[in-house]
GROMACS .gro file of C-alpha atoms in nm:
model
  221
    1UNK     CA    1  11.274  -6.625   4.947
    2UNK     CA    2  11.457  -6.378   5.162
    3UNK     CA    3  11.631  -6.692   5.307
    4UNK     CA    4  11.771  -6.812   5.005
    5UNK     CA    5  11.894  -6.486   4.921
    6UNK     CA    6  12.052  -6.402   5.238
    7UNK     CA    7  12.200  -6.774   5.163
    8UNK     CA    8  12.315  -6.666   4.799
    9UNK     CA    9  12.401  -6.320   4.914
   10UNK     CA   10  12.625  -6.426   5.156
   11UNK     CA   11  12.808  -6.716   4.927
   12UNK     CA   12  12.786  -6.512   4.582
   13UNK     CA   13  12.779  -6.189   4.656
   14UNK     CA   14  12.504  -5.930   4.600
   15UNK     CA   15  12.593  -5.836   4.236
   16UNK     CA   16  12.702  -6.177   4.094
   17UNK     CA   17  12.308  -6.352   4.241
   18UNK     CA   18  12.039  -6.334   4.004
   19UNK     CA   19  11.682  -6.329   4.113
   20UNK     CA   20  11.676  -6.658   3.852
   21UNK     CA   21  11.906  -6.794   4.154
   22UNK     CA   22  11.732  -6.682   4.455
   23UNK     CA   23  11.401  -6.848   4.282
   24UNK     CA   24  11.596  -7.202   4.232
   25UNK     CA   25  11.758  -7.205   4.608
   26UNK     CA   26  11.417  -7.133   4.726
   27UNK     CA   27  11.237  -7.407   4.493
   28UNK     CA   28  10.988  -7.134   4.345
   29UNK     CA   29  10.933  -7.040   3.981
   30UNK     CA   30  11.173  -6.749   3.802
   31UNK     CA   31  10.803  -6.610   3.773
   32UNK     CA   32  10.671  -6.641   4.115
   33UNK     CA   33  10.972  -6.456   4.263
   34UNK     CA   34  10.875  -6.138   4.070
   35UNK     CA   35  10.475  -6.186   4.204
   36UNK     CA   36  10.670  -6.082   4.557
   37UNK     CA   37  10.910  -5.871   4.437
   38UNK     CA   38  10.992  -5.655   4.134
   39UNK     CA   39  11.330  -5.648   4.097
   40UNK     CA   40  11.673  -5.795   4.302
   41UNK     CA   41  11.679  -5.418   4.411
   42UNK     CA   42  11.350  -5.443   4.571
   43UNK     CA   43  11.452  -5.760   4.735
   44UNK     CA   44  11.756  -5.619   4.890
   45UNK     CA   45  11.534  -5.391   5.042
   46UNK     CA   46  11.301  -5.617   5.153
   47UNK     CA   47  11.602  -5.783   5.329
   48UNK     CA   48  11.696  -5.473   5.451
   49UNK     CA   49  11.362  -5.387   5.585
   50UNK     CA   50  11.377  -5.769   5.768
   51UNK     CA   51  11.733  -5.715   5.898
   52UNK     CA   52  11.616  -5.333   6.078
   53UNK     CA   53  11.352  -5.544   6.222
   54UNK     CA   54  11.570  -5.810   6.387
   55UNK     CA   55  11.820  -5.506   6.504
   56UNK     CA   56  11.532  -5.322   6.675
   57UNK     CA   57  11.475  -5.678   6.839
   58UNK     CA   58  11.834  -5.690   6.992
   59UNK     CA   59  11.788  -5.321   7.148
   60UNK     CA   60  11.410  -5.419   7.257
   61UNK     CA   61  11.550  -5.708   7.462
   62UNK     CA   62  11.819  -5.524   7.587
   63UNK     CA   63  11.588  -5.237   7.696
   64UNK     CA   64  11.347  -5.444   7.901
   65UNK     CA   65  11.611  -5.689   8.054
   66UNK     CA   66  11.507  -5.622   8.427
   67UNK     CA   67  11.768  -5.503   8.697
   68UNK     CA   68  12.002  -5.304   8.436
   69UNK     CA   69  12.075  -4.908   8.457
   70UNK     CA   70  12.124  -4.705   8.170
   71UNK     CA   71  12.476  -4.761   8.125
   72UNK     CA   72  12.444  -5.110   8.144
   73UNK     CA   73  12.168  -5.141   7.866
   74UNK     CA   74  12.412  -4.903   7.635
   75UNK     CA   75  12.770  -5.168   7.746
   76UNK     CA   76  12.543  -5.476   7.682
   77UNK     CA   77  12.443  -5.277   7.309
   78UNK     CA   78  12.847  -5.337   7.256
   79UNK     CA   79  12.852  -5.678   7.331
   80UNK     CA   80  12.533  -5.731   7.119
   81UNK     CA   81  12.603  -5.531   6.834
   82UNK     CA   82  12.911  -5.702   6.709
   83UNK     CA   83  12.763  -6.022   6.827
   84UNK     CA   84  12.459  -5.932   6.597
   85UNK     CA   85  12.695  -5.893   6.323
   86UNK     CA   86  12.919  -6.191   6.299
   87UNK     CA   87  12.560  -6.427   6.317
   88UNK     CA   88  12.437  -6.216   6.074
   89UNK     CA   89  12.696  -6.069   5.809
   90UNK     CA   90  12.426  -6.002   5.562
   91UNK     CA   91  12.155  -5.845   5.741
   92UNK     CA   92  12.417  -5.595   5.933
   93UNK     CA   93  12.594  -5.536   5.599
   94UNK     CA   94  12.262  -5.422   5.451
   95UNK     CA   95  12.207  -5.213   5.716
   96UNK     CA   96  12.520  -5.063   5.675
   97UNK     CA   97  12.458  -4.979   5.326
   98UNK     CA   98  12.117  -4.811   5.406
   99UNK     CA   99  12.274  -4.581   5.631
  100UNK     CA  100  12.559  -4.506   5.378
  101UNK     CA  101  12.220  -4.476   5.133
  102UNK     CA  102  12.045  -4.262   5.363
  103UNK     CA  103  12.409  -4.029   5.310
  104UNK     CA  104  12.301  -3.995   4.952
  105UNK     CA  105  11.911  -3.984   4.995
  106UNK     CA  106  11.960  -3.662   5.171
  107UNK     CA  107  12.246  -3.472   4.950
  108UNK     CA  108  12.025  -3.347   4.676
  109UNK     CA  109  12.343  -3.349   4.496
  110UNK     CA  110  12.406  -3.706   4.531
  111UNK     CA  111  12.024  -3.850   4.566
  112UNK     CA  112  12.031  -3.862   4.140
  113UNK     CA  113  12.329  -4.114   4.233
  114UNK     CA  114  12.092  -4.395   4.360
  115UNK     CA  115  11.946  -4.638   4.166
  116UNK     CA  116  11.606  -4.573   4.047
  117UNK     CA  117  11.503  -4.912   4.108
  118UNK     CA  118  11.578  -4.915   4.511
  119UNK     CA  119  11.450  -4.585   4.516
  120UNK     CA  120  11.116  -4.732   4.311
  121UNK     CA  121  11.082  -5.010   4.622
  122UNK     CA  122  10.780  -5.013   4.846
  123UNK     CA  123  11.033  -5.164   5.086
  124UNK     CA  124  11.304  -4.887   5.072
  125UNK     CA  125  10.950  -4.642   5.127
  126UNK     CA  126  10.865  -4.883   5.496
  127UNK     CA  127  11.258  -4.795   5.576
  128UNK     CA  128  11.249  -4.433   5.533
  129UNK     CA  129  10.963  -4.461   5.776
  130UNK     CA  130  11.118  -4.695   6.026
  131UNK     CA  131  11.474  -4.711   6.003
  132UNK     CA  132  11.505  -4.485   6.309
  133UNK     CA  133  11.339  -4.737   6.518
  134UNK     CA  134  11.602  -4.912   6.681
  135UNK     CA  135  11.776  -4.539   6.766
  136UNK     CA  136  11.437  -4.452   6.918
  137UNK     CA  137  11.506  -4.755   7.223
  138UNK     CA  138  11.900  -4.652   7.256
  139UNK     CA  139  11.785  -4.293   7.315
  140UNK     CA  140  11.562  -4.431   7.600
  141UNK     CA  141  11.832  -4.657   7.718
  142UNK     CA  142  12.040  -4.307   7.718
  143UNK     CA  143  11.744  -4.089   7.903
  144UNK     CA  144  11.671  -4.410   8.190
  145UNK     CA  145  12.062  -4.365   8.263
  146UNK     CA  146  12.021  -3.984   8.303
  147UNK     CA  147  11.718  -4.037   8.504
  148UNK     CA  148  11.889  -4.310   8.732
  149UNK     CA  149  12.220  -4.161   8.783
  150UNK     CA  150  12.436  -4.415   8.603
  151UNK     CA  151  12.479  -4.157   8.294
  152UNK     CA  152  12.596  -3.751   8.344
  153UNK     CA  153  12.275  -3.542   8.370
  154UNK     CA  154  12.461  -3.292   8.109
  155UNK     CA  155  12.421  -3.518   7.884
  156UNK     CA  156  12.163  -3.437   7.578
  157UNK     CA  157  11.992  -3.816   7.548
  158UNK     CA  158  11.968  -3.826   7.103
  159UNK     CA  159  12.306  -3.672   7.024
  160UNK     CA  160  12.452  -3.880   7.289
  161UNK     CA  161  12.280  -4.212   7.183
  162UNK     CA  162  12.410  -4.132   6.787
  163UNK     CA  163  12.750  -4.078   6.930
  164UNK     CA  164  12.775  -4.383   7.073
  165UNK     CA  165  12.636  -4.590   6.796
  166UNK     CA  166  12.874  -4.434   6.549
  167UNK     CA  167  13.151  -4.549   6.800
  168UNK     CA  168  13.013  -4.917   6.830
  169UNK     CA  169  12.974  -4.914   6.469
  170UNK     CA  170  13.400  -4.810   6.407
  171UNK     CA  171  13.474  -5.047   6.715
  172UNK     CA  172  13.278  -5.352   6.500
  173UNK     CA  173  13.462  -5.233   6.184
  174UNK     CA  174  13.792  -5.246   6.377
  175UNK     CA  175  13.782  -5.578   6.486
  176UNK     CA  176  13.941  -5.720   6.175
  177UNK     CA  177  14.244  -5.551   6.171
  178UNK     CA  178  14.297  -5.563   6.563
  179UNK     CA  179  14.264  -5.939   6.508
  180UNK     CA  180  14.531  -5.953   6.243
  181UNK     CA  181  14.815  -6.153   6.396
  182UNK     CA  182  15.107  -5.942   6.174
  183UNK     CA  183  15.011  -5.581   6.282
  184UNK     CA  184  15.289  -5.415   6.538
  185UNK     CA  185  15.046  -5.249   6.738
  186UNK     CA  186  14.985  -5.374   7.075
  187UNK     CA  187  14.636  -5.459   7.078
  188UNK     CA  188  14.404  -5.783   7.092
  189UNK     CA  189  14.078  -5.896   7.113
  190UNK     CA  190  14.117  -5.981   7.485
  191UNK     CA  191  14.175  -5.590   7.546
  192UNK     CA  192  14.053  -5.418   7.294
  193UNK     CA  193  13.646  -5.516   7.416
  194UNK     CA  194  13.705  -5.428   7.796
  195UNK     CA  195  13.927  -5.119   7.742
  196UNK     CA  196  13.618  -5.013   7.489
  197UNK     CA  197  13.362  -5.103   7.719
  198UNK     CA  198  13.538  -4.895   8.026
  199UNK     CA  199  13.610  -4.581   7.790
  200UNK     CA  200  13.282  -4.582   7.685
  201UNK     CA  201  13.152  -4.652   8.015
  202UNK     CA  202  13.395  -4.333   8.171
  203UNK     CA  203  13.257  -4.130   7.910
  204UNK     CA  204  12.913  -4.151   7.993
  205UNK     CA  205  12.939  -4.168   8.371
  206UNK     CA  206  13.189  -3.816   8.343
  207UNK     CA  207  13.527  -3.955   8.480
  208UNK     CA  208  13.678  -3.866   8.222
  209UNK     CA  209  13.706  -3.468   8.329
  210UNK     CA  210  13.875  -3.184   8.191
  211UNK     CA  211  14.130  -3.034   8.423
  212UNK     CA  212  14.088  -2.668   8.491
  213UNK     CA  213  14.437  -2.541   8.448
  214UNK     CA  214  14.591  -2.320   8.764
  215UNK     CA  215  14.611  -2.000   8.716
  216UNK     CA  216  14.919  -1.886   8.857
  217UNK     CA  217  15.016  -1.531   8.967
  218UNK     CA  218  15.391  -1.410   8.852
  219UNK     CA  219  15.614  -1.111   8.893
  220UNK     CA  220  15.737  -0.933   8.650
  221UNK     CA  221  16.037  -0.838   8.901
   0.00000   0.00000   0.00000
């Protein structure tokens, strides 16, 4: 079922798919579909829930690749990520929208906002629990780098791990307007990954430095 509606999602469009749909592409009764799930809210999240999983897989296998430092495991995340993305529109979209749900989850101002139904889902209940799982492995990848030298020992391992997932997440996002052909801006996708990848990598290894300015003495004759 999830694979027919990652099928329909991705061809229809979340809102114009009905669950009556998902249950023909999958060759299962209108009837059986609601036995698994309650609602096309509940099955979003059950996607959801699927695509986290598959995410934490891409940082498990970059975390135990053998031979890598720190700040390798985090530049390979930037290849991955994006990679992730364009195989898998759906499932990154979704997880997208969780963290832009998680945004409104936490704003008691804005949590009345969310539909009752996702927030009614067994599944969205497993994300709250686990959506921080793939994080967990990038703050590792952050702390082996500290630990082996690759990464500045300043650095504090979660708030630098969010930082630069919120900057692989913008350079994914950018990639469709760098790749328009009409824009005036000189930048492609044959720069625009390495000249990510070695700001990124200065970043974290502290090349980029502030320069102290010098002080210097005057007369005031």
């Amino acid at each position: 079922m999830l694979d027919a509606a990652v099928s329909l999602f991705t061809t229809k469009g979340f809102q114009a798919t009905r669950m009556e749909d998902v249950a023909r592409t999958a060759g299962i009764s209108k009837g059986l579909t609601y036995f698994y799930y309650k609602n096309k809210e509940d099955l979003f999240m059950a996607l959801t829930k699927k695509a986290f999983d598959q995410f934490k897989d891409e940082f498990r296998e970059v975390y135990r690749t053998k031979g890598k430092n720190g700040l390798e495991m985090l530049s390979e995340l930037v290849v991955r990520i994006p990679a992730f993305a364009r195989a898998n529109q759906v499932y990154y979209d979704s997880i997208l929208n969780f963290l832009d749900l998680m945004k409104k989850y936490n704003n008691p101002e804005t949590k009345a906002q969310i539909n009752p139904l996702i927030l009614d889902s067994v599944h969205f209940q497993k994300l709250l629990e686990i959506h921080h799982e793939p994080a967990k492995i990038g703050v590792m990848m952050v702390s082996q780098g500290i630990k082996d030298g690759s990464i500045r020992p300043e650095l504090q391992p979660e708030i630098t791990f969010y930082t630069v997932w919120s900057m692989i997440i913008g350079y994914e996002k950018m990639m469709g307007p760098i790749e328009y052909e009409g824009k005036e801006i000189k930048i492609s996708p044959s720069n625009w990954q390495p000249g990510f990848q070695k700001l990124l990598q200065d970043m974290l290894r502290g090349t980029i430095q502030a320069v102290k300015p010098v002080t210097v003495q005057g007369s005031l004759f």
